[in-house]
Amino acid sequence: MSNLEQTLSIIKPDAVERNLENEIKEIFKNNGFLIVKEKKIQIEKSEAEKFYKVHETKPFYSDLCAYLSSGPIVVMVLEKENSVLANRELMGATNPKEAKEGTIRKRYGISIDKNSVHGSDSVENAKIEIDFFFKD
Ligand code: UDP
Ligand code: MG
């Protein structure tokens, strides 16, 4: 059964700053993802706080939101069969030190906070996150 899904991907400030945008997009395309929407933006800390609200009780929340709003990011809607899980696998573990060979975070991530990419963690959250950045 076909299960075409969309997921939200963000190329985070550490990767945009190192000019990795095109390389990372090529990795997605080479792995069968279609980039159906994309924009390069910089968000306010208050917007990052809304985006990462699920983490508001975590000790790293404030730094995380300051970081995501610290420079330009590339926000993309990716489409592929089972794209939510496929993107999580391609990204690798949150901590680049624990990410498997061949994953984006293993290759480009600097640290657990500067881990180069974001990806939705469920189909439900993908819808919420896509709406967050691309509504109307
Ligand atoms: N993060 C962090 N310190 C931690 C855990 C997470 O700075 O101890 C950051 C990291 O950039 C991560 C983001 O918070 O990508 C969101 O955390 P989550 O657990 O949702 O990881 P992800 O879904 O991005 O793998
Ligand atoms: Mg997450």
mmCIF file of C-alpha atoms and ligand atoms in Angstrom:
data_model
loop_
_atom_site.group_PDB
_atom_site.id
_atom_site.type_symbol
_atom_site.label_atom_id
_atom_site.label_comp_id
_atom_site.label_asym_id
_atom_site.label_seq_id
_atom_site.Cartn_x
_atom_site.Cartn_y
_atom_site.Cartn_z
ATOM 1 C CA MET A 1 0.000 0.000 0.000
ATOM 2 C CA SER A 2 1.249 3.427 -0.904
ATOM 3 C CA ASN A 3 1.589 5.873 1.967
ATOM 4 C CA LEU A 4 2.736 9.200 0.595
ATOM 5 C CA GLU A 5 3.433 11.546 3.502
ATOM 6 C CA GLN A 6 4.720 15.053 4.019
ATOM 7 C CA THR A 7 7.107 16.024 6.790
ATOM 8 C CA LEU A 8 8.729 19.265 7.894
ATOM 9 C CA SER A 9 12.480 19.636 7.636
ATOM 10 C CA ILE A 10 14.569 22.573 8.795
ATOM 11 C CA ILE A 11 18.186 23.220 7.895
ATOM 12 C CA LYS A 12 19.301 24.877 11.122
ATOM 13 C CA PRO A 13 21.506 27.983 11.519
ATOM 14 C CA ASP A 14 24.769 26.060 12.013
ATOM 15 C CA ALA A 15 24.361 24.360 8.624
ATOM 16 C CA VAL A 16 23.106 27.427 6.731
ATOM 17 C CA GLU A 17 26.042 29.379 8.154
ATOM 18 C CA ARG A 18 28.474 26.779 6.769
ATOM 19 C CA ASN A 19 26.813 26.969 3.325
ATOM 20 C CA LEU A 20 25.556 23.382 3.558
ATOM 21 C CA GLU A 21 22.072 24.182 2.285
ATOM 22 C CA ASN A 22 22.563 22.818 -1.242
ATOM 23 C CA GLU A 23 24.514 19.749 -0.119
ATOM 24 C CA ILE A 24 21.810 18.816 2.369
ATOM 25 C CA LYS A 25 19.036 19.368 -0.179
ATOM 26 C CA GLU A 26 20.895 17.068 -2.593
ATOM 27 C CA ILE A 27 20.991 14.376 0.088
ATOM 28 C CA PHE A 28 17.220 14.608 0.485
ATOM 29 C CA LYS A 29 16.664 14.473 -3.284
ATOM 30 C CA ASN A 30 19.116 11.576 -3.718
ATOM 31 C CA ASN A 31 17.150 9.697 -1.067
ATOM 32 C CA GLY A 32 13.899 10.095 -2.942
ATOM 33 C CA PHE A 33 12.420 13.090 -1.132
ATOM 34 C CA LEU A 34 10.615 15.708 -3.175
ATOM 35 C CA ILE A 35 11.022 19.240 -1.828
ATOM 36 C CA VAL A 36 7.484 20.506 -2.381
ATOM 37 C CA LYS A 37 7.833 23.824 -0.540
ATOM 38 C CA GLU A 38 10.828 25.697 0.790
ATOM 39 C CA LYS A 39 11.785 29.102 2.111
ATOM 40 C CA LYS A 40 14.808 30.673 3.745
ATOM 41 C CA ILE A 41 13.815 32.817 6.698
ATOM 42 C CA GLN A 42 14.992 34.075 10.061
ATOM 43 C CA ILE A 43 12.482 33.792 12.891
ATOM 44 C CA GLU A 44 12.055 35.714 16.136
ATOM 45 C CA LYS A 45 12.828 33.991 19.421
ATOM 46 C CA SER A 46 9.120 34.232 20.297
ATOM 47 C CA GLU A 47 8.288 32.194 17.169
ATOM 48 C CA ALA A 48 10.929 29.588 18.031
ATOM 49 C CA GLU A 49 9.329 29.351 21.477
ATOM 50 C CA LYS A 50 5.990 28.533 19.862
ATOM 51 C CA PHE A 51 7.537 26.030 17.467
ATOM 52 C CA TYR A 52 9.372 24.194 20.273
ATOM 53 C CA LYS A 53 6.585 24.552 22.870
ATOM 54 C CA VAL A 54 6.623 20.788 23.562
ATOM 55 C CA HIS A 55 10.074 21.325 25.082
ATOM 56 C CA GLU A 56 9.160 24.314 27.261
ATOM 57 C CA THR A 57 9.865 22.503 30.537
ATOM 58 C CA LYS A 58 13.272 21.219 29.404
ATOM 59 C CA PRO A 59 16.444 22.841 30.737
ATOM 60 C CA PHE A 60 17.700 23.457 27.186
ATOM 61 C CA TYR A 61 14.505 25.222 26.000
ATOM 62 C CA SER A 62 15.670 28.837 26.203
ATOM 63 C CA ASP A 63 19.049 28.152 24.564
ATOM 64 C CA LEU A 64 17.356 26.048 21.894
ATOM 65 C CA CYS A 65 14.951 28.854 20.976
ATOM 66 C CA ALA A 66 17.727 31.458 21.024
ATOM 67 C CA TYR A 67 19.747 29.213 18.742
ATOM 68 C CA LEU A 68 16.981 28.488 16.192
ATOM 69 C CA SER A 69 16.353 32.226 15.892
ATOM 70 C CA SER A 70 20.055 33.173 15.760
ATOM 71 C CA GLY A 71 20.420 33.135 11.974
ATOM 72 C CA PRO A 72 18.790 32.129 8.694
ATOM 73 C CA ILE A 73 17.153 28.717 8.426
ATOM 74 C CA VAL A 74 15.748 26.814 5.455
ATOM 75 C CA VAL A 75 12.300 25.373 6.092
ATOM 76 C CA MET A 76 11.090 22.644 3.716
ATOM 77 C CA VAL A 77 8.111 20.394 3.184
ATOM 78 C CA LEU A 78 9.454 16.996 2.102
ATOM 79 C CA GLU A 79 7.319 14.374 0.415
ATOM 80 C CA LYS A 80 8.018 10.674 0.085
ATOM 81 C CA GLU A 81 6.499 7.320 1.051
ATOM 82 C CA ASN A 82 6.573 7.164 4.871
ATOM 83 C CA SER A 83 8.555 10.404 4.864
ATOM 84 C CA VAL A 84 8.284 11.121 8.594
ATOM 85 C CA LEU A 85 10.180 7.985 9.579
ATOM 86 C CA ALA A 86 12.394 8.032 6.486
ATOM 87 C CA ASN A 87 13.527 11.570 7.320
ATOM 88 C CA ARG A 88 14.181 10.702 10.965
ATOM 89 C CA GLU A 89 16.356 7.809 9.789
ATOM 90 C CA LEU A 90 18.229 9.936 7.281
ATOM 91 C CA MET A 91 18.807 12.672 9.909
ATOM 92 C CA GLY A 92 20.179 10.301 12.539
ATOM 93 C CA ALA A 93 20.167 10.569 16.335
ATOM 94 C CA THR A 94 19.648 13.934 18.052
ATOM 95 C CA ASN A 95 23.220 13.795 19.356
ATOM 96 C CA PRO A 96 25.549 13.671 16.317
ATOM 97 C CA LYS A 97 28.008 11.638 18.402
ATOM 98 C CA GLU A 98 25.403 8.867 18.547
ATOM 99 C CA ALA A 99 24.230 9.188 14.949
ATOM 100 C CA LYS A 100 24.934 6.341 12.534
ATOM 101 C CA GLU A 101 27.349 6.564 9.604
ATOM 102 C CA GLY A 102 25.682 7.988 6.527
ATOM 103 C CA THR A 103 23.210 10.167 8.430
ATOM 104 C CA ILE A 104 23.044 13.935 8.030
ATOM 105 C CA ARG A 105 23.721 14.600 11.690
ATOM 106 C CA LYS A 106 26.719 12.247 11.736
ATOM 107 C CA ARG A 107 28.142 14.000 8.715
ATOM 108 C CA TYR A 108 27.410 17.629 9.549
ATOM 109 C CA GLY A 109 26.282 17.933 13.179
ATOM 110 C CA ILE A 110 28.619 19.788 15.522
ATOM 111 C CA SER A 111 26.980 19.019 18.870
ATOM 112 C CA ILE A 112 23.630 18.035 20.375
ATOM 113 C CA ASP A 113 22.393 21.606 20.085
ATOM 114 C CA LYS A 114 24.023 22.426 16.725
ATOM 115 C CA ASN A 115 22.818 19.292 14.989
ATOM 116 C CA SER A 116 22.169 20.829 11.560
ATOM 117 C CA VAL A 117 18.629 19.620 10.870
ATOM 118 C CA HIS A 118 15.151 19.304 12.359
ATOM 119 C CA GLY A 119 12.566 16.732 11.299
ATOM 120 C CA SER A 120 9.001 16.138 12.466
ATOM 121 C CA ASP A 121 8.686 13.144 14.798
ATOM 122 C CA SER A 122 5.153 11.987 13.858
ATOM 123 C CA VAL A 123 2.599 12.418 11.093
ATOM 124 C CA GLU A 124 0.433 14.449 13.476
ATOM 125 C CA ASN A 125 3.273 16.804 14.401
ATOM 126 C CA ALA A 126 4.327 17.059 10.751
ATOM 127 C CA LYS A 127 0.898 18.522 9.922
ATOM 128 C CA ILE A 128 1.131 20.977 12.812
ATOM 129 C CA GLU A 129 4.693 22.009 11.905
ATOM 130 C CA ILE A 130 3.927 22.386 8.170
ATOM 131 C CA ASP A 131 0.960 24.608 9.059
ATOM 132 C CA PHE A 132 3.167 26.592 11.444
ATOM 133 C CA PHE A 133 5.498 27.649 8.638
ATOM 134 C CA PHE A 134 3.371 27.418 5.506
ATOM 135 C CA LYS A 135 -0.207 28.244 6.471
ATOM 136 C CA ASP A 136 -1.704 30.476 3.707
HETATM 137 N N1 UDP B 1 18.491 19.633 22.259
HETATM 138 C C1 UDP B 1 19.492 20.190 23.024
HETATM 139 N N2 UDP B 1 19.913 19.524 24.157
HETATM 140 C C2 UDP B 1 19.374 18.337 24.531
HETATM 141 C C3 UDP B 1 18.362 17.765 23.745
HETATM 142 C C4 UDP B 1 17.941 18.434 22.616
HETATM 143 O O1 UDP B 1 19.998 21.260 22.711
HETATM 144 O O2 UDP B 1 19.805 17.775 25.546
HETATM 145 C C5 UDP B 1 18.040 20.343 21.063
HETATM 146 C C6 UDP B 1 18.522 19.690 19.777
HETATM 147 O O3 UDP B 1 18.905 20.721 18.881
HETATM 148 C C7 UDP B 1 17.315 18.955 19.271
HETATM 149 C C8 UDP B 1 16.184 19.864 19.760
HETATM 150 O O4 UDP B 1 16.631 20.341 21.016
HETATM 151 O O5 UDP B 1 17.354 18.800 17.866
HETATM 152 C C9 UDP B 1 14.844 19.193 19.931
HETATM 153 O O6 UDP B 1 15.008 18.053 20.764
HETATM 154 P P1 UDP B 1 14.346 16.666 20.378
HETATM 155 O O7 UDP B 1 14.467 15.778 21.542
HETATM 156 O O8 UDP B 1 12.973 16.913 19.831
HETATM 157 O O9 UDP B 1 15.322 16.115 19.230
HETATM 158 P P2 UDP B 1 15.098 15.912 17.672
HETATM 159 O O10 UDP B 1 13.650 15.587 17.457
HETATM 160 O O11 UDP B 1 15.513 17.200 17.008
HETATM 161 O O12 UDP B 1 16.008 14.776 17.301
HETATM 162 MG MG MG B 2 11.936 16.533 18.114
#
